[in-house]
Coordinates of C-alpha atoms in Angstrom, one line a residue:
X1 CA 117.9 88.5 91.2
X2 CA 115.8 86.7 93.8
X3 CA 112.5 88.7 93.6
X4 CA 110.7 89.8 96.7
X5 CA 107.6 88.2 95.3
X6 CA 107.2 86.4 91.9
X7 CA 103.5 86.4 91.1
X8 CA 104.1 84.8 87.7
X9 CA 105.8 81.8 89.3
X10 CA 103.1 81.6 92.0
X11 CA 100.3 81.4 89.5
X12 CA 102.1 79.4 86.8
X13 CA 100.9 76.0 88.2
X14 CA 97.3 77.1 87.9
X15 CA 97.5 78.3 84.3
X16 CA 95.6 75.4 82.7
X17 CA 92.9 75.5 85.5
X18 CA 92.6 79.2 85.1
X19 CA 92.0 78.9 81.4
X20 CA 89.4 76.2 81.9
X21 CA 87.6 78.4 84.5
X22 CA 87.7 81.4 82.2
X23 CA 86.2 79.3 79.4
X24 CA 83.5 78.0 81.7
X25 CA 82.5 81.5 82.8
X26 CA 82.5 82.8 79.2
X27 CA 80.4 79.9 78.1
X28 CA 78.0 80.2 81.0
X29 CA 77.2 83.8 80.1
X30 CA 76.6 84.9 83.7
X31 CA 79.3 87.4 84.7
X32 CA 78.0 89.1 87.8
X33 CA 77.2 87.3 91.1
X34 CA 77.0 83.9 89.4
X35 CA 77.9 80.4 90.4
X36 CA 81.6 81.0 90.9
X37 CA 81.0 83.7 93.5
X38 CA 78.3 81.6 95.2
X39 CA 80.7 78.6 95.2
X40 CA 83.6 80.7 96.6
X41 CA 81.5 82.3 99.3
X42 CA 80.4 78.9 100.5
X43 CA 83.9 77.4 100.4
X44 CA 85.6 80.3 102.0
X45 CA 83.0 80.5 104.8
X46 CA 83.6 76.8 105.5
X47 CA 87.3 77.3 105.4
X48 CA 87.0 80.0 108.0
X49 CA 84.6 78.0 110.2
X50 CA 82.0 80.8 109.7
X51 CA 78.4 80.9 108.6
X52 CA 78.6 83.7 106.1
X53 CA 81.0 85.0 103.4
X54 CA 80.1 88.1 101.4
X55 CA 82.3 88.6 98.4
X56 CA 83.1 92.2 97.6
X57 CA 85.2 94.3 95.2
X58 CA 88.3 94.6 97.4
X59 CA 89.6 94.5 100.9
X60 CA 89.1 98.2 101.5
X61 CA 85.5 98.0 100.5
X62 CA 85.1 95.0 102.9
X63 CA 86.1 97.2 105.8
X64 CA 84.0 100.1 104.8
X65 CA 81.0 98.0 104.2
X66 CA 81.3 96.4 107.7
X67 CA 81.3 99.8 109.3
X68 CA 78.4 100.9 107.1
X69 CA 76.5 97.7 107.9
X70 CA 76.8 98.4 111.6
X71 CA 75.6 101.9 111.1
X72 CA 72.5 100.6 109.2
X73 CA 71.9 98.3 112.1
X74 CA 72.2 101.2 114.6
X75 CA 75.2 99.7 116.3
X76 CA 77.4 102.6 115.1
X77 CA 76.6 106.2 114.2
X78 CA 78.6 108.8 112.3
X79 CA 81.4 110.3 114.4
X80 CA 81.8 107.3 116.7
X81 CA 85.4 106.5 117.6
X82 CA 87.1 103.3 116.4
X83 CA 90.4 102.3 118.0
X84 CA 93.0 101.2 115.4
X85 CA 96.8 100.4 115.5
X86 CA 98.9 103.5 114.6
X87 CA 101.3 101.5 112.4
X88 CA 98.7 99.8 110.2
X89 CA 98.6 100.1 106.5
X90 CA 96.7 103.3 105.8
X91 CA 93.7 101.5 104.2
X92 CA 92.6 100.4 107.7
X93 CA 92.3 104.1 108.7
X94 CA 90.9 105.4 105.5
X95 CA 88.1 102.8 105.8
X96 CA 87.1 104.2 109.2
X97 CA 87.0 107.7 107.8
X98 CA 85.2 106.6 104.6
X99 CA 82.4 105.4 106.8
X100 CA 82.1 108.7 108.6
X101 CA 83.7 107.4 111.8
X102 CA 86.7 108.7 113.9
X103 CA 89.9 106.7 114.1
X104 CA 91.8 106.7 117.4
X105 CA 95.4 105.6 117.0
X106 CA 97.1 103.2 119.5
X107 CA 100.7 102.2 119.5
X108 CA 101.7 98.6 118.7
X109 CA 104.1 96.3 120.5
X110 CA 107.6 96.6 119.0
X111 CA 108.1 92.8 119.2
X112 CA 105.0 91.8 117.2
X113 CA 104.0 94.9 115.3
X114 CA 100.4 94.4 116.3
X115 CA 98.3 96.7 118.5
X116 CA 99.3 96.7 122.2
X117 CA 96.2 95.7 124.2
X118 CA 97.6 97.2 127.4
X119 CA 97.4 100.7 125.7
X120 CA 93.8 100.4 124.5
X121 CA 92.2 101.2 127.8
X122 CA 93.7 104.6 128.1
X123 CA 92.2 105.6 124.7
X124 CA 88.6 104.4 125.4
X125 CA 86.2 107.3 125.9
X126 CA 82.4 107.5 126.0
X127 CA 82.5 107.9 122.2
X128 CA 84.5 104.7 121.6
X129 CA 82.3 102.1 120.0
X130 CA 84.6 99.7 118.2
X131 CA 88.1 98.2 117.9
X132 CA 89.6 97.5 114.6
X133 CA 92.2 94.7 115.2
X134 CA 94.7 94.4 112.3
X135 CA 96.6 91.1 111.9
X136 CA 99.7 92.8 110.4
X137 CA 102.2 90.9 108.3
X138 CA 100.2 87.7 108.8
X139 CA 100.4 87.4 112.6
X140 CA 97.2 87.4 114.7
X141 CA 96.8 90.3 117.1
X142 CA 96.3 89.3 120.8
X143 CA 92.6 88.6 120.3
X144 CA 91.9 87.1 123.7
X145 CA 92.9 90.3 125.4
X146 CA 91.2 92.4 122.8
X147 CA 87.9 90.4 123.1
X148 CA 88.0 90.9 126.9
X149 CA 88.5 94.6 126.6
X150 CA 85.6 94.8 124.1
X151 CA 83.3 92.8 126.4
X152 CA 84.1 95.0 129.4
X153 CA 83.4 98.2 127.4
X154 CA 80.6 96.9 125.2
X155 CA 82.6 97.5 122.0
X156 CA 82.3 96.0 118.6
X157 CA 85.3 94.1 117.2
X158 CA 86.1 94.3 113.5
X159 CA 89.2 92.5 112.2
X160 CA 91.4 93.5 109.3
X161 CA 92.6 90.1 108.1
X162 CA 93.9 91.3 104.7
X163 CA 97.3 89.7 105.4
X164 CA 96.4 86.7 107.6
X165 CA 94.4 84.2 105.4
X166 CA 94.3 81.0 107.3
X167 CA 95.9 82.1 110.6
X168 CA 94.8 80.1 113.7
X169 CA 94.6 80.9 117.4
X170 CA 96.1 78.7 120.2
X171 CA 93.0 76.5 120.2
X172 CA 93.7 75.5 116.6
X173 CA 90.5 77.0 115.4
X174 CA 90.7 79.8 112.8
X175 CA 90.1 83.3 114.0
X176 CA 86.9 83.6 112.0
X177 CA 84.6 81.9 114.5
X178 CA 84.8 85.0 116.7
X179 CA 81.5 86.9 117.0
X180 CA 82.6 89.8 114.9
X181 CA 83.2 90.7 111.3
X182 CA 86.4 90.1 109.4
X183 CA 87.6 91.9 106.3
X184 CA 89.7 90.1 103.6
X185 CA 91.6 91.3 100.6
X186 CA 92.5 89.0 97.6
X187 CA 94.9 91.5 96.1
X188 CA 97.3 89.5 93.9
X189 CA 100.1 89.5 96.4
X190 CA 98.1 88.2 99.3
X191 CA 98.5 84.6 100.6
X192 CA 95.3 83.9 98.8
X193 CA 95.6 86.2 95.8
X194 CA 93.3 86.7 92.8
X195 CA 94.5 88.0 89.4
X196 CA 93.0 91.4 90.2
X197 CA 91.1 93.0 93.0
X198 CA 88.8 91.1 95.2
X199 CA 87.7 91.0 98.8
X200 CA 85.3 89.3 101.3
X201 CA 83.7 89.7 104.6
X202 CA 83.3 86.8 107.1
X203 CA 80.8 86.8 109.9
X204 CA 78.5 84.7 112.0
X205 CA 76.1 87.6 112.5
X206 CA 73.0 86.7 110.3
X207 CA 71.6 90.2 110.7
X208 CA 74.8 91.9 109.6
X209 CA 75.3 89.4 106.7
X210 CA 71.8 90.2 105.4
X211 CA 72.6 93.9 105.3
X212 CA 76.0 93.4 103.7
X213 CA 74.7 91.2 100.9
X214 CA 72.4 94.1 100.1
X215 CA 74.8 97.0 100.6
X216 CA 77.4 95.5 98.2
X217 CA 74.7 95.5 95.5
X218 CA 73.4 99.1 95.5
X219 CA 71.5 98.4 98.8
X220 CA 69.2 96.0 96.9
X221 CA 68.2 92.5 97.8
X222 CA 65.6 92.3 95.0
X223 CA 66.5 93.9 91.7
X224 CA 65.3 97.5 91.3
X225 CA 64.1 97.7 94.9
X226 CA 66.6 99.4 97.2
X227 CA 66.4 99.2 101.0
X228 CA 69.7 101.0 101.7
X229 CA 72.0 103.5 100.2
X230 CA 74.4 101.0 99.0
X231 CA 77.4 100.7 96.6
X232 CA 78.5 98.6 93.7
X233 CA 81.2 96.4 95.3
X234 CA 80.7 92.8 94.1
X235 CA 83.4 90.1 93.9
X236 CA 84.0 89.6 90.2
X237 CA 82.8 86.3 88.8
X238 CA 86.1 85.6 87.0
X239 CA 88.2 86.4 90.1
X240 CA 86.0 84.2 92.2
X241 CA 86.6 81.4 89.7
X242 CA 90.4 81.8 90.0
X243 CA 90.1 81.9 93.8
X244 CA 88.1 78.7 93.7
X245 CA 91.1 77.1 92.0
X246 CA 93.6 78.4 94.5
X247 CA 91.8 78.1 97.8
X248 CA 92.4 74.3 98.3
X249 CA 96.2 74.9 98.3
X250 CA 96.1 77.8 100.8
X251 CA 97.0 75.7 103.9
X252 CA 99.9 74.0 102.1
X253 CA 101.2 77.4 100.9
X254 CA 101.0 78.8 104.4
X255 CA 102.9 75.8 105.7
X256 CA 105.7 76.5 103.1
X257 CA 105.8 80.1 104.3
X258 CA 106.2 78.9 107.9
X259 CA 108.9 76.5 106.9
X260 CA 110.9 79.3 105.3
X261 CA 110.3 81.6 108.3
X262 CA 111.6 78.9 110.7
X263 CA 114.8 78.7 108.6
X264 CA 115.2 82.5 108.6
X265 CA 114.6 82.7 112.4
X266 CA 117.0 79.8 113.2
X267 CA 119.8 80.5 110.7
X268 CA 120.0 84.3 110.3
X269 CA 122.6 85.2 112.9
X270 CA 123.6 88.8 112.7
X271 CA 123.4 91.3 115.6
X272 CA 122.6 94.1 113.1
X273 CA 119.4 92.4 112.2
X274 CA 116.4 92.1 114.5
X275 CA 114.2 89.2 113.7
X276 CA 110.4 89.0 114.3
X277 CA 108.9 87.4 117.3
X278 CA 106.9 84.2 116.7
X279 CA 105.9 81.4 119.0
X280 CA 106.0 78.8 116.2
X281 CA 102.2 78.2 116.3
X282 CA 99.9 78.6 113.4
X283 CA 99.0 82.2 114.6
X284 CA 101.3 83.5 111.8
X285 CA 101.0 82.8 108.1
X286 CA 104.0 85.1 107.1
X287 CA 102.4 87.2 104.4
X288 CA 105.6 89.2 105.1
X289 CA 108.8 88.3 106.9
X290 CA 109.8 91.6 108.4
X291 CA 113.1 92.3 110.1
X292 CA 114.4 95.6 111.6
X293 CA 117.7 97.3 111.3
X294 CA 119.0 100.7 112.4
X295 CA 120.4 101.3 108.9
X296 CA 117.7 100.1 106.6
X297 CA 118.7 101.9 103.4
X298 CA 122.2 100.4 103.7
X299 CA 120.9 96.9 104.2
X300 CA 118.4 97.2 101.4
X301 CA 121.1 98.4 99.0
X302 CA 123.5 95.7 100.2
X303 CA 120.9 93.0 99.4
X304 CA 120.2 94.6 96.0
X305 CA 123.9 94.5 95.2
X306 CA 123.8 90.8 96.0
X307 CA 120.7 90.2 93.8
X308 CA 118.1 90.0 96.5
X309 CA 115.1 92.2 96.4
X310 CA 113.8 93.5 99.7
X311 CA 110.8 95.8 100.2
X312 CA 109.7 98.4 102.9
X313 CA 106.3 97.9 104.5
X314 CA 105.7 100.8 105.1
X315 CA 108.1 103.8 104.8
X316 CA 105.8 106.5 106.2
X317 CA 103.4 105.9 109.2
X318 CA 99.8 107.0 108.6
X319 CA 100.0 110.0 111.0
X320 CA 102.9 111.4 109.1
X321 CA 101.2 111.2 105.7
X322 CA 100.4 114.5 103.9
X323 CA 96.8 113.4 103.7
X324 CA 96.6 113.9 107.5
X325 CA 98.4 117.3 107.6
X326 CA 97.4 120.2 109.9
X327 CA 94.9 121.4 107.2
X328 CA 92.9 118.2 107.6
X329 CA 93.3 116.2 110.8
X330 CA 96.4 117.7 112.3
X331 CA 97.9 114.3 112.8
X332 CA 101.3 115.3 111.4
X333 CA 102.1 116.9 114.8
X334 CA 101.3 113.8 116.8
X335 CA 104.1 111.6 118.2
X336 CA 103.9 107.8 118.2
X337 CA 107.6 106.8 118.9
X338 CA 107.2 103.1 118.6
X339 CA 105.2 103.4 115.3
X340 CA 107.8 105.8 114.0
X341 CA 110.7 103.5 115.0
X342 CA 109.0 100.6 113.2
X343 CA 108.4 102.5 110.0
X344 CA 112.0 103.8 110.0
X345 CA 113.6 100.3 110.5
X346 CA 111.5 97.6 108.9
X347 CA 112.5 95.7 105.8
X348 CA 110.7 92.7 104.3
X349 CA 112.7 89.8 103.0
X350 CA 111.7 87.6 100.1
X351 CA 108.8 85.3 101.3
X352 CA 106.6 83.2 99.2
X353 CA 105.6 79.5 98.8
X354 CA 107.7 79.3 95.6
X355 CA 111.0 80.2 97.1
X356 CA 113.5 77.4 96.6
X357 CA 115.7 76.0 99.3
X358 CA 118.7 77.3 97.3
X359 CA 117.2 80.8 97.3
X360 CA 116.6 80.7 101.0
X361 CA 120.1 79.4 101.6
X362 CA 121.5 82.4 99.6
X363 CA 119.4 85.0 101.4
X364 CA 120.5 83.6 104.8
X365 CA 124.2 83.5 103.7
X366 CA 124.1 87.1 102.4
X367 CA 122.4 88.4 105.5
X368 CA 124.9 86.7 107.7
X369 CA 127.8 88.3 105.8
X370 CA 126.3 91.8 106.3

């Protein structure tokens, strides 16, 4: 079986370095917000061409803390509306709700799966205060247009980059030099994955960074003195140590993903399978390689019978989840036809930097025979 994602194989080359780092942390005796976290925050900020990196417990907390940080600074208040793509992973929406804000769903473009900037205007009201741009599957949203809309309407921009570590815009500079806040996840399956949960916030806003460093640590900058009602969400020292080992290889791993994606795009030739749209720039890091088909279950079963594991990201759109039933938000009655079409048709093919040429050959061959 060609697995959808082989985490053991991905992490195997780092085993000795991981053991050395673990021993170093154990011997150091400093297990919370120590040197490894400090080193990673500095390195990841530099990698992202940003001034500040705040390591937190996970990607979800990264989003929630950004919103809460802006609330503490008076730039948001409870109940404010945040525009968010309707087809995103539900964590993006839950983070808005967790911060006491109101999500407003906007349809994506069918070709890119990212939010459609042309549809944002019609959802902006006097209560709209922010846009949450999600770089879904590893491809950057259309940030030039989104930034323009935000400037015209005096809106904050928050970016969910949980799936887009290392993606770059057309000017070859990473997205993180935007004047906004960006949330990251280091969940094990991400392009830069830890061996457990982890997350980070990237920003150039010194005022926001100061609040976030405090919020993640019980609202305390100085031990036992609490300026804010904070939380306990600190990047784990051991996970930071592992991330310090893997970060130097992130660009090379992303290049391998793009090489595989180019082969899929040029060599899969089957009218029953709709391939993703990509301009061949570095705006995509292919966290996932997502195709569409009108008969997904049949294709997934066919691949499984041919020893290829494919996954669905994601089977149920957020507005159709039981959590958003009539008894709560009433979203279940809403209609988002493009989002629903995407969630009914998408299938993610094997994609990782450790896929061999022979495995890619086989996936392409099997798909072309479907």
